[in-house]
Tab-separated table of C-alpha atoms and ligand atoms in Angstrom:
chain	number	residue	atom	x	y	z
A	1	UNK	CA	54.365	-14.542	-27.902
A	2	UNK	CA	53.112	-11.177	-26.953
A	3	UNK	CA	51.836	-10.180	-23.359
A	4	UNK	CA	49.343	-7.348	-21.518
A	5	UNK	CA	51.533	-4.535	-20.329
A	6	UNK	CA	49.515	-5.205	-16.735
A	7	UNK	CA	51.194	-8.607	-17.054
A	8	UNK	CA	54.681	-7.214	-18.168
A	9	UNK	CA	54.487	-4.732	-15.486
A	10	UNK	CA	54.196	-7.574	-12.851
A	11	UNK	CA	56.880	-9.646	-14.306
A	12	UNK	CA	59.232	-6.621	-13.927
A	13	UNK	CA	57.886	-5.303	-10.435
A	14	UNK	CA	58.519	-8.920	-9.152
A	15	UNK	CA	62.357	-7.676	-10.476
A	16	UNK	CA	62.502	-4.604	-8.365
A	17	UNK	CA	61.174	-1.835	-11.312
A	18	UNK	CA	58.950	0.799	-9.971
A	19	UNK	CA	55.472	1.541	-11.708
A	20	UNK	CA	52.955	3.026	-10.928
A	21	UNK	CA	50.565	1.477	-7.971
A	22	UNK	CA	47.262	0.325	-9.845
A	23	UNK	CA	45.184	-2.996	-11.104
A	24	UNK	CA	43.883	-4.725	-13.530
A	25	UNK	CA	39.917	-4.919	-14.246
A	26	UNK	CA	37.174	-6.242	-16.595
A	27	UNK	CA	34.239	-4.077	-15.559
A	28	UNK	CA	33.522	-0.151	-15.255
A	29	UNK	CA	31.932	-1.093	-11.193
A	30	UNK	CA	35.816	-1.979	-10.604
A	31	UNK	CA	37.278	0.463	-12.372
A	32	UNK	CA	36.178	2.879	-10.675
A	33	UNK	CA	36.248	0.939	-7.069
A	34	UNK	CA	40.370	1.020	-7.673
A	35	UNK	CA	40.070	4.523	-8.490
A	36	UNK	CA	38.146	5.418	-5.297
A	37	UNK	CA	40.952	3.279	-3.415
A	38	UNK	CA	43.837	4.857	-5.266
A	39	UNK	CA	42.241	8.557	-4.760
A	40	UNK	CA	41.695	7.656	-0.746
A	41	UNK	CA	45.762	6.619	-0.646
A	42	UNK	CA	46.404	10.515	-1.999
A	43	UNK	CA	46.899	9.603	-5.478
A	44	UNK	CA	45.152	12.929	-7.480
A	45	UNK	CA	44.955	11.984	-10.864
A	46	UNK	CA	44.087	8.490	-12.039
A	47	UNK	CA	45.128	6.817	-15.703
A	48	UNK	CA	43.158	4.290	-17.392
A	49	UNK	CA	44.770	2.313	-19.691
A	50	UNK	CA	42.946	-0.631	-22.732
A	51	UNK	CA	45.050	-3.489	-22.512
A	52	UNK	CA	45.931	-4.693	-26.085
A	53	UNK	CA	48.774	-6.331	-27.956
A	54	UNK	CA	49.447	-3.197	-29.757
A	55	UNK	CA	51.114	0.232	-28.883
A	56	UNK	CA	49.959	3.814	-29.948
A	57	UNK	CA	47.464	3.157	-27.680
A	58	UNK	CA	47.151	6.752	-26.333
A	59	UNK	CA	46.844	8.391	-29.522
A	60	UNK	CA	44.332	5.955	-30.571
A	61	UNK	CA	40.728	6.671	-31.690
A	62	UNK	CA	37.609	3.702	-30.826
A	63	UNK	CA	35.575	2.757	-33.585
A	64	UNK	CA	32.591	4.196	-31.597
A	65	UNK	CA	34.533	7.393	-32.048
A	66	UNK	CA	35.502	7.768	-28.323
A	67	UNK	CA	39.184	9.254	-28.521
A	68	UNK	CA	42.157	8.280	-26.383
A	69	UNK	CA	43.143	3.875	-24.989
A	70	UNK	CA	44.794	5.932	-22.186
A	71	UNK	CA	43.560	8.653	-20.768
A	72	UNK	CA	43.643	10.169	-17.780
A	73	UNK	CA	40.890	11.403	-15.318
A	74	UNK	CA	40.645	13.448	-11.645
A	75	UNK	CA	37.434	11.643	-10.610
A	76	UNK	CA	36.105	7.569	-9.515
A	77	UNK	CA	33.108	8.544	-11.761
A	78	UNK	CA	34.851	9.614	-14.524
A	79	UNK	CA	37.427	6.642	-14.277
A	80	UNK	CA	33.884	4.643	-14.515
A	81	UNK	CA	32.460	6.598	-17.327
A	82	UNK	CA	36.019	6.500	-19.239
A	83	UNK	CA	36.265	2.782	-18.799
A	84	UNK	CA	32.383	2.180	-19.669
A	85	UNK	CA	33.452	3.888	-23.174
A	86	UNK	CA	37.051	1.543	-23.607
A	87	UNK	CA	35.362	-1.613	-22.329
A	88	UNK	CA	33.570	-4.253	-25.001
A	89	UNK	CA	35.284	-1.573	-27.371
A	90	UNK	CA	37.450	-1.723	-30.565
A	91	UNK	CA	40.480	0.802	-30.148
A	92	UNK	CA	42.101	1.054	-33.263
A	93	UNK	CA	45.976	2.389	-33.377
A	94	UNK	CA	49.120	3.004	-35.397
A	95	UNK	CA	49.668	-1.009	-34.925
A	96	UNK	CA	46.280	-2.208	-35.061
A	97	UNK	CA	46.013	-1.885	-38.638
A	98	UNK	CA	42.284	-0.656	-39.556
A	99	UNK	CA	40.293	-3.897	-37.768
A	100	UNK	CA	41.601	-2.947	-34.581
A	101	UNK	CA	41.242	-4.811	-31.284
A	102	UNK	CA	38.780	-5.238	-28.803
A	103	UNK	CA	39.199	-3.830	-25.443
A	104	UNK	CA	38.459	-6.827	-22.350
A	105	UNK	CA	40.815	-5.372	-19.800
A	106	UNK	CA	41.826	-1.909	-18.325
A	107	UNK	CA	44.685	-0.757	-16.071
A	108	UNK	CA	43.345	1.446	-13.360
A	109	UNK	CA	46.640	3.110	-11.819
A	110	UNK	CA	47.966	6.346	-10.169
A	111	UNK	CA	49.079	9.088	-12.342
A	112	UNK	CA	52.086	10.683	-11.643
A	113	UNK	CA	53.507	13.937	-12.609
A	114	UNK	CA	56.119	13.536	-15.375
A	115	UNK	CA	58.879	15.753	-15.091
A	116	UNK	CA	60.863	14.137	-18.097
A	117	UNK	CA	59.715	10.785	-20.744
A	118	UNK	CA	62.782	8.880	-21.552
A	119	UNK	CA	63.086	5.480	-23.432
A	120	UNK	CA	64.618	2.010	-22.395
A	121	UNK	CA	64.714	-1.721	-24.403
A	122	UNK	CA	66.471	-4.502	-23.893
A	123	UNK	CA	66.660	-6.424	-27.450
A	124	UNK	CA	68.763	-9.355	-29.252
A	125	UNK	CA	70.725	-7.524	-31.567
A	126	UNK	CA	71.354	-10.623	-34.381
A	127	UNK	CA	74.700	-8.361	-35.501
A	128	UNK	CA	76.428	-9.093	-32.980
A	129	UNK	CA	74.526	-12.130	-31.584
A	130	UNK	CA	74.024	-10.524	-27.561
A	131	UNK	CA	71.204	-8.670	-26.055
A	132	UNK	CA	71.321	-5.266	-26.128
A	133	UNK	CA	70.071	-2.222	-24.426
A	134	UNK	CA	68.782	0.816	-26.060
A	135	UNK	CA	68.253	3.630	-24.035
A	136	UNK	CA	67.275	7.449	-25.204
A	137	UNK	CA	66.778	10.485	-23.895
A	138	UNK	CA	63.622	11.339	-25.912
A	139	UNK	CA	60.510	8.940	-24.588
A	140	UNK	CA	56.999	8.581	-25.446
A	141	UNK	CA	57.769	8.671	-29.259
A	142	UNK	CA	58.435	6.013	-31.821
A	143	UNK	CA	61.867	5.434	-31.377
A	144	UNK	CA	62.539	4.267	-35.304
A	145	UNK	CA	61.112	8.432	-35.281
A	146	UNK	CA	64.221	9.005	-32.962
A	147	UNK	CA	66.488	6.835	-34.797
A	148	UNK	CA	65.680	8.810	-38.020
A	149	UNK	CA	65.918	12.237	-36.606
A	150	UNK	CA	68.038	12.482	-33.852
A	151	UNK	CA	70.047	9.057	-33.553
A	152	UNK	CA	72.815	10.609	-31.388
A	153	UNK	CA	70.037	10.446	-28.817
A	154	UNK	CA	69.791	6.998	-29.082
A	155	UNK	CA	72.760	5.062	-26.489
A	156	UNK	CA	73.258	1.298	-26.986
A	157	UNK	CA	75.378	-1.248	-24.044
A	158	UNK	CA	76.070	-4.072	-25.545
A	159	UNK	CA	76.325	-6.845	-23.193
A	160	UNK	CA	78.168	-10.347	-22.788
A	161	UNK	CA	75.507	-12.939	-22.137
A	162	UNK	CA	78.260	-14.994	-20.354
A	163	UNK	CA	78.652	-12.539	-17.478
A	164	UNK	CA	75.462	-10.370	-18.089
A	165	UNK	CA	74.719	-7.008	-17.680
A	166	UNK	CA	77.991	-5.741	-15.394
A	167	UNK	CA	77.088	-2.524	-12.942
A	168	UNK	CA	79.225	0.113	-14.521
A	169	UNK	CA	77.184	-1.179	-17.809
A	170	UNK	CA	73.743	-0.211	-16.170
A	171	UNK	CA	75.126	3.188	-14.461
A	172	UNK	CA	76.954	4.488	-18.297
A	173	UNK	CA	73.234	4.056	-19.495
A	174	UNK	CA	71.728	5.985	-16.228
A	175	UNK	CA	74.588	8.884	-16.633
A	176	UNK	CA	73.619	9.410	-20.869
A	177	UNK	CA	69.806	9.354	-20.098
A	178	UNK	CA	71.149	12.518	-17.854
A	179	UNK	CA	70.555	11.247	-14.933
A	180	UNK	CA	72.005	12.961	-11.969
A	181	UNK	CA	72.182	12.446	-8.069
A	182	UNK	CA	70.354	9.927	-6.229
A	183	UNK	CA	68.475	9.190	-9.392
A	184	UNK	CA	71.716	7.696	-11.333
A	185	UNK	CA	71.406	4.911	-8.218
A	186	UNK	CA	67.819	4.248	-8.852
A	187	UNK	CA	68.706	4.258	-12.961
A	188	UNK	CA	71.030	1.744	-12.691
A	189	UNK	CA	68.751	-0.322	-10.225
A	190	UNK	CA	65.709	-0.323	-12.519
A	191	UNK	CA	67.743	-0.744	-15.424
A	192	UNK	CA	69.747	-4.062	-13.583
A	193	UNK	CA	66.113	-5.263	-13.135
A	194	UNK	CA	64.434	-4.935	-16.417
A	195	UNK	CA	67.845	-6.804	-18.152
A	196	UNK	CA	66.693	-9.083	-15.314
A	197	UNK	CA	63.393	-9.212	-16.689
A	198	UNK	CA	64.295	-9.760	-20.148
A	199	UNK	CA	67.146	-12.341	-19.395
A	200	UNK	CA	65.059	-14.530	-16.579
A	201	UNK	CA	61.714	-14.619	-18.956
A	202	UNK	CA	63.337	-15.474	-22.281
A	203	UNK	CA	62.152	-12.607	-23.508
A	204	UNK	CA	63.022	-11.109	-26.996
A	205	UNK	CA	62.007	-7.558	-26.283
A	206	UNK	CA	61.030	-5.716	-23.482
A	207	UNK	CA	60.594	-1.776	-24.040
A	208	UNK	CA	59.690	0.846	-21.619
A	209	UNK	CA	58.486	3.589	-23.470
A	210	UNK	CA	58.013	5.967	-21.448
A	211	UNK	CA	60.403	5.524	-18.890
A	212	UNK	CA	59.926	8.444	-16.518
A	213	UNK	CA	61.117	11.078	-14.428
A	214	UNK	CA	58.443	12.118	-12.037
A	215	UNK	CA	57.965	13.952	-8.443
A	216	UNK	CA	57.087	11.966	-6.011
A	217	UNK	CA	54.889	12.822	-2.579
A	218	UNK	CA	57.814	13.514	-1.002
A	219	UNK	CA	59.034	16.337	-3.467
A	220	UNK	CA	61.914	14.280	-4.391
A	221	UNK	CA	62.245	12.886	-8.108
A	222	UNK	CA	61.659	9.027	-8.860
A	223	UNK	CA	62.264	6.934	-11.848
A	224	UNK	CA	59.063	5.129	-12.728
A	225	UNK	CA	58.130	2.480	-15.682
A	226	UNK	CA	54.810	4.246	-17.201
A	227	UNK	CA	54.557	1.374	-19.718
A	228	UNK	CA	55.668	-1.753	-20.915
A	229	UNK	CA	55.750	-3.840	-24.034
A	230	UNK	CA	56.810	-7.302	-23.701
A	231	UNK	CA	57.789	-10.302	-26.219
A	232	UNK	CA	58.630	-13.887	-24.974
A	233	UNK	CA	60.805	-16.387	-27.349
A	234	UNK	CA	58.296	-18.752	-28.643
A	235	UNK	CA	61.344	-21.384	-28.951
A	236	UNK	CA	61.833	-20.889	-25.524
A	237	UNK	CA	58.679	-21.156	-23.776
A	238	UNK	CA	58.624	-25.361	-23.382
A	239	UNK	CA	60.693	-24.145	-20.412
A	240	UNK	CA	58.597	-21.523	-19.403
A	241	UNK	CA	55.581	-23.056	-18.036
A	242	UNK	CA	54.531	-20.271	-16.078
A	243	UNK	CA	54.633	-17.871	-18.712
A	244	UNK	CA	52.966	-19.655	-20.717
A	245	UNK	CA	49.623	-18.994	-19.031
A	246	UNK	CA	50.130	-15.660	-19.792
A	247	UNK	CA	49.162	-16.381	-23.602
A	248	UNK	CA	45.818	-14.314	-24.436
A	249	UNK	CA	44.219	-16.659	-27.107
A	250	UNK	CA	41.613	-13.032	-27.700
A	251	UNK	CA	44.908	-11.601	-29.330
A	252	UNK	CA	45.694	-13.658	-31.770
A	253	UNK	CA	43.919	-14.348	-35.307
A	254	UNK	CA	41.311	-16.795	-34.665
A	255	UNK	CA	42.263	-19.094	-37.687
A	256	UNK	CA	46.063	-19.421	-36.643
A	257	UNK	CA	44.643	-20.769	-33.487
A	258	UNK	CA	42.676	-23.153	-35.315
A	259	UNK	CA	45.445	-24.321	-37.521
A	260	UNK	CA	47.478	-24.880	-34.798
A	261	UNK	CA	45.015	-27.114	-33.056
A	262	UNK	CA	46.052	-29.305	-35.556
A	263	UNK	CA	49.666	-28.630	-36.119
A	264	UNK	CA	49.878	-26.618	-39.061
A	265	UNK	CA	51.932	-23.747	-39.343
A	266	UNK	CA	49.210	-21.156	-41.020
A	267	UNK	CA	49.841	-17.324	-41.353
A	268	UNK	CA	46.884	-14.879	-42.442
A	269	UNK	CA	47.805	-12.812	-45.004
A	270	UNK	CA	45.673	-10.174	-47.012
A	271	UNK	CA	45.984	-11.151	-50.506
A	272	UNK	CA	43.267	-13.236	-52.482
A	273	UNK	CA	44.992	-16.654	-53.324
A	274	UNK	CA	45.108	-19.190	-50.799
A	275	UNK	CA	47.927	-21.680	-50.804
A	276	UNK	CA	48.463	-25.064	-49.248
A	277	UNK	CA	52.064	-26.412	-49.160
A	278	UNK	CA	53.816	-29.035	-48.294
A	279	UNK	CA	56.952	-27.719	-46.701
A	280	UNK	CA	58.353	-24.355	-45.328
A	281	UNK	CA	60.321	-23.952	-48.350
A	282	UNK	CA	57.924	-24.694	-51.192
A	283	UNK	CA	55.399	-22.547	-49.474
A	284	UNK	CA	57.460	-19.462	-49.268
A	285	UNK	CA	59.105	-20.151	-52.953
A	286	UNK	CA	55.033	-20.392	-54.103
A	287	UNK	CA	54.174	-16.814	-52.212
A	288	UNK	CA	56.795	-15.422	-54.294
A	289	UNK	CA	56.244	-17.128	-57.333
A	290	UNK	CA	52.347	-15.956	-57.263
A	291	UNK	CA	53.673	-12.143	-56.659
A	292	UNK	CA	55.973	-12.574	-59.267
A	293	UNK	CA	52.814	-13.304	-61.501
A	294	UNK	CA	51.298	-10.352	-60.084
A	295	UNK	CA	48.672	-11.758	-57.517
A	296	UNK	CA	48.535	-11.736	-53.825
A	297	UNK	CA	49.181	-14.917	-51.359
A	298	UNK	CA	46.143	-14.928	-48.446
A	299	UNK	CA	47.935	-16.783	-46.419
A	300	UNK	CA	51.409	-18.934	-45.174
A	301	UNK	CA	50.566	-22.563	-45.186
A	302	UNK	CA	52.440	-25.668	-44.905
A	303	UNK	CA	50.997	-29.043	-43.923
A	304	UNK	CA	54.234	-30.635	-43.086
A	305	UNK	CA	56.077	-33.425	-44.643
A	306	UNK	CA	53.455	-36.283	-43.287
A	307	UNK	CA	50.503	-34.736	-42.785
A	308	UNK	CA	46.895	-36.797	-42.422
A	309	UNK	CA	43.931	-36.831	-44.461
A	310	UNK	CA	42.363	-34.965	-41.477
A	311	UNK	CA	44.937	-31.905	-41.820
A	312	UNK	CA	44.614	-32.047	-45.105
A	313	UNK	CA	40.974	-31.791	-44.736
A	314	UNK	CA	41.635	-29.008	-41.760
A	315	UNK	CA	43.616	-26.900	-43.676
A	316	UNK	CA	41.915	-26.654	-46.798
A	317	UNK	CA	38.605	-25.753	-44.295
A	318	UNK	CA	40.969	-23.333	-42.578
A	319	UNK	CA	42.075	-21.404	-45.598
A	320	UNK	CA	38.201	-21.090	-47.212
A	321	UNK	CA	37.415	-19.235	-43.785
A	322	UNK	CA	39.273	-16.368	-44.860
A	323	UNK	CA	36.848	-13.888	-46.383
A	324	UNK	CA	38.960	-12.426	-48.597
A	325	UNK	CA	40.315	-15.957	-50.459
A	326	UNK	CA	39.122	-15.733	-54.195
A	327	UNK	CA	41.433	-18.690	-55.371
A	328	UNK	CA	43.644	-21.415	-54.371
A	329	UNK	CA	46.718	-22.805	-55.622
A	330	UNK	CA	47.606	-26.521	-53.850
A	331	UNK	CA	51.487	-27.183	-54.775
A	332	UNK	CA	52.432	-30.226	-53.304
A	333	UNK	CA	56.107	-31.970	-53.828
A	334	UNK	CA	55.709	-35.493	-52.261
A	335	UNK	CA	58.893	-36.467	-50.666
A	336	UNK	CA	57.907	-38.396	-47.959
A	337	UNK	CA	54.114	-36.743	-48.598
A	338	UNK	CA	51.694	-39.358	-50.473
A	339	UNK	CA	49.988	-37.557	-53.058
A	340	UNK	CA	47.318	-39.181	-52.973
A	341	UNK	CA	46.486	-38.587	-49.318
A	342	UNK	CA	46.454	-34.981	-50.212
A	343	UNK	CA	44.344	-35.822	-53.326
A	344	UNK	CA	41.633	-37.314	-50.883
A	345	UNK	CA	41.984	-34.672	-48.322
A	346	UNK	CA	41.155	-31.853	-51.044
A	347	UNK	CA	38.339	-33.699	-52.587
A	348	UNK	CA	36.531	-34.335	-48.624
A	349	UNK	CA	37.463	-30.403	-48.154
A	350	UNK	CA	35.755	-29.772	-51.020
A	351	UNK	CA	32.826	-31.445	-50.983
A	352	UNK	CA	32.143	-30.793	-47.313
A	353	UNK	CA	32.570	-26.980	-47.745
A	354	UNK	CA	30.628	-26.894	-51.120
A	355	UNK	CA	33.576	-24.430	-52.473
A	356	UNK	CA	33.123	-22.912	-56.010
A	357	UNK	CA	36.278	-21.170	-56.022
A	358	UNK	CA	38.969	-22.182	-58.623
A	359	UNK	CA	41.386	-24.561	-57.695
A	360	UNK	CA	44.486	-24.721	-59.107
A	361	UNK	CA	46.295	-28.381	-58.250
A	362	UNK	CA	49.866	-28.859	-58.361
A	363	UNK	CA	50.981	-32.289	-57.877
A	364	UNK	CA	54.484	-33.859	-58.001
A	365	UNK	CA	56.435	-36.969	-56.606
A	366	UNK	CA	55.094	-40.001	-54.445
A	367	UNK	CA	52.201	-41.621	-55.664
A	368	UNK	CA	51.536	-38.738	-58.400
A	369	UNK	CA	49.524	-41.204	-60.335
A	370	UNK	CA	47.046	-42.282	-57.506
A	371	UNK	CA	46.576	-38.677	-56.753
A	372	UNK	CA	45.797	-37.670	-59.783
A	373	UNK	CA	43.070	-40.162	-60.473
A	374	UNK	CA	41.350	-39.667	-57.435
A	375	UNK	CA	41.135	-36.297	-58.370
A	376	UNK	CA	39.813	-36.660	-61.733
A	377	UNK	CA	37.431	-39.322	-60.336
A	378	UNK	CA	36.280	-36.856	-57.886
A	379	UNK	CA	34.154	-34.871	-59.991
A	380	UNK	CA	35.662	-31.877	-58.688
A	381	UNK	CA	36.474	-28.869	-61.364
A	382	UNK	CA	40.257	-28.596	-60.626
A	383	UNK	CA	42.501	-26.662	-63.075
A	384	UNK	CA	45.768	-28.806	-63.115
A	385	UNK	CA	49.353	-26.891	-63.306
A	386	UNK	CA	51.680	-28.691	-65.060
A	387	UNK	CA	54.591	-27.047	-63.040
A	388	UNK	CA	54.970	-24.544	-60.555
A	389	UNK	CA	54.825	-21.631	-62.911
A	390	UNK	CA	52.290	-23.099	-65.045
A	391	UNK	CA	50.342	-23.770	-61.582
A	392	UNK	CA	50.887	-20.087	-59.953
A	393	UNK	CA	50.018	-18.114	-63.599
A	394	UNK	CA	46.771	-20.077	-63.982
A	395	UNK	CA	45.605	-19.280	-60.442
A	396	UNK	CA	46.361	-15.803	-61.052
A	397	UNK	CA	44.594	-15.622	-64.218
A	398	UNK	CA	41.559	-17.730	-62.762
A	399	UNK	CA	41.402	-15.215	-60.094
A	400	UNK	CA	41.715	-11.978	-62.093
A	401	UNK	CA	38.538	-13.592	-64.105
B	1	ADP	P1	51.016	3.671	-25.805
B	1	ADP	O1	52.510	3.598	-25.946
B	1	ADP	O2	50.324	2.434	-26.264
B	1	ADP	O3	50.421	4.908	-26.407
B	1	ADP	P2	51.489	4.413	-23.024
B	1	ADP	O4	51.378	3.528	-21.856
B	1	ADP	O5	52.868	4.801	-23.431
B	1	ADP	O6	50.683	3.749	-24.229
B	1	ADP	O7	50.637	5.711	-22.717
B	1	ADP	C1	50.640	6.854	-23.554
B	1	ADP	C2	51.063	8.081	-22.750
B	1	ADP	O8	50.203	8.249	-21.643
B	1	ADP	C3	52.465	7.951	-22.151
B	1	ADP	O9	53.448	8.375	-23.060
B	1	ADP	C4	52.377	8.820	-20.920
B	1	ADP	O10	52.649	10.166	-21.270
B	1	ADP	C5	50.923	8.705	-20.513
B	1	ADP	N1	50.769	7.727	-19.406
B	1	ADP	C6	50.698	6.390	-19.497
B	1	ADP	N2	50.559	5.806	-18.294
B	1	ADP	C7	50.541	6.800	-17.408
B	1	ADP	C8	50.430	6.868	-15.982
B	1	ADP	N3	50.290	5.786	-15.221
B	1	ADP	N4	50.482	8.099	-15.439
B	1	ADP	C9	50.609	9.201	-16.186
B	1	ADP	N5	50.700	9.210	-17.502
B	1	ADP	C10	50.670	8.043	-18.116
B	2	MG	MG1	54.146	3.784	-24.766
């Protein structure tokens, strides 16, 4: 599960990292109300920043062709007029892919001047089974960029989950980002608290990107957290009730929340054959199988070993809502699946949704007989595949006609 950098920020401030001061808001009257405040407390330049679950946000362009998620501004009624143009918007990025996403929430926060942009990440590296942290010189880039170019820039601490991250661990990583003085102190402080962060939250990834060197009001040089990304371990969050609330249901794809309303694991995809599958297995083997016959699965689906009439029914409605579904291949092994139940399931979908598109039916194992005759009885124009193959070539020949 993803979270808002606002809320990532807070989770790691609670931890002792600096960032900047600033709020949250959901209107252009507030934005520029935390502006005014910010401005009256001596900040002099003010950074506005969309709140999405997506980076490249800076360099990002709106679809009303308003320039710049985060940009910065010297005024309360320019904050306002900024915001007014990122608000009810869609900001489209590097990681957005073309659709983009719609902009309901703004940081309004002081803008420091950066002296230096460095990079920081705590990750699970699966090699070596421990958490990790990445640290580099060379901020406000893509680091795979870094990685690619420069990777001596790139320092890594691997750490022993058993004793966690050990001081002279989090000070190495301050003295390579070339840190010096007081600031190697505060390195290793905000570094001990984002492994902190990351450890305390479950989280799989937490990346600070930039990380930054700036002068404070004091004239004397801090180490502030400019941005955060943030990734909790679904497995993990039964015992994270808290965090938990932080799940933004406007993020996600609107038909994996359906599907999971009734407890099928669904994942859009942007090909044109839709597939319903009994099993994690069999639905990944019949995404290959239709590539390998040179079409294009539109989604992930399986309905589980035991799944209902209703599901059934629920799924097959789920999978028609995708726009871009031009056929649909049902492959069903029945194990401990009745065939049959799936057979009624498709032929309620059907007639409820009033689909036209070919349907390729697949159907082996408990019951097969049953199944089949309800289909046939159904009225329903199904195209029956005598085997996998046979299934997955004639949906991708139904399709290409
Ligand atoms: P993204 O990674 O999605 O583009 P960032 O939060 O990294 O978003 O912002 C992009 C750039 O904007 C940063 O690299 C930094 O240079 C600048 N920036 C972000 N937040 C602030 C801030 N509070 N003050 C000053 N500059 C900022
Ligand atoms: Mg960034």
């Amino acid at each position: 599960m993803n979270i808002h950098e606002y809320q990532a920020k807070e989770l790691l401030a609670a931890r002792g990292v600096v960032i900047p001061r600033g709020s949250v808001c959901e209107t252009a009257e507030h934005a520029r109300e935390i502006a005014a405040s910010l401005i009256a407390e001596g900040e002099t330049l003010i950074a506005v920043k969309s709140q999405i679950h997506a980076g490249g946000r800076g360099k990002g362009t709106f679809k009303s062709g308003y320039k710049g998620g985060v940009k910065l501004f010297k005024t309360a009624e320019e904050v306002h007029a900024g915001a007014s143009a990122m608000l009810g918007n869609v900001l489209v990025t590097k990681q957005t892919g073309p659709e983009g996403r719609l902009v309901r929430k703004l940081i309004v926060a002081g803008a420091p001047a950066i002296e230096k942009e460095l990079y920081l990440a705590v990750l699970l590296d699966r090699g070596s089974s421990r958490p990790v942290i990445m640290a580099s010189t060379e901020g406000g880039m893509d680091i795979e960029e870094v990685a690619a170019r420069t990777p001596e820039r790139i320092f890594k601490e691997t750490i022993d989950p058993a004793v966690g991250l050990m001081p002279y661990q989090a000070r190495r990583i301050a003295v390579q980002l070339g840190l010096r003085g007081d600031l190697i102190a505060q390195g290793a402080k905000l570094i001990t608290g984002v492994y902190r962060t990351w450890a305390e939250t479950d989280a799989s990834l937490i990346e600070i990107n930039p990380l930054c060197i700036i002068i404070g009001a004091d004239a004397k040089p801090k180490l502030v957290a400019l941005d955060a990304k943030m990734s909790l371990e679904d497995n993990a969050l039964f015992r994270q009730p808290t965090l938990l609330e932080l799940r933004d249901l406007g993020e996600e794809a609107p038909l994996e929340i359906e599907a999971s309303k009734f407890n099928l694991n669904y994942i859009k995809l942007d090909g044109t054959i839709a597939c319903l599958v009994n099993g994690a297995g069999l639905a990944m083997a019949t995404m290959d199988i239709i590539q390998h016959f040179g079409g294009r699965p539109a989604n992930f689906l399986d309905v589980g070993g035991g799944a209902s009439k209703e599901q059934v029914t629920a799924a097959f409605r789920i999978i028609l809502q995708d726009p871009n579904v031009k056929g649909i291949l049902v492959n069903i092994f029945g194990g401990i699946m009745d065939c049959n139940v799936i057979a009624t399931g498709i032929a309620s979908a059907v007639k409820e949704t009033g689909m036209k598109l070919p349907l390729v039916v697949r159907l082996e194992g408990n019951n097969v007989q049953a199944g089949k005759r309800t289909l046939a009885e159904s009225g329903l124009t199904i195209i029956s595949g005598d085997s996998m193959a046979d299934a997955a070539r004639k949906v991708v020949q139904a399709v290409a006609a």
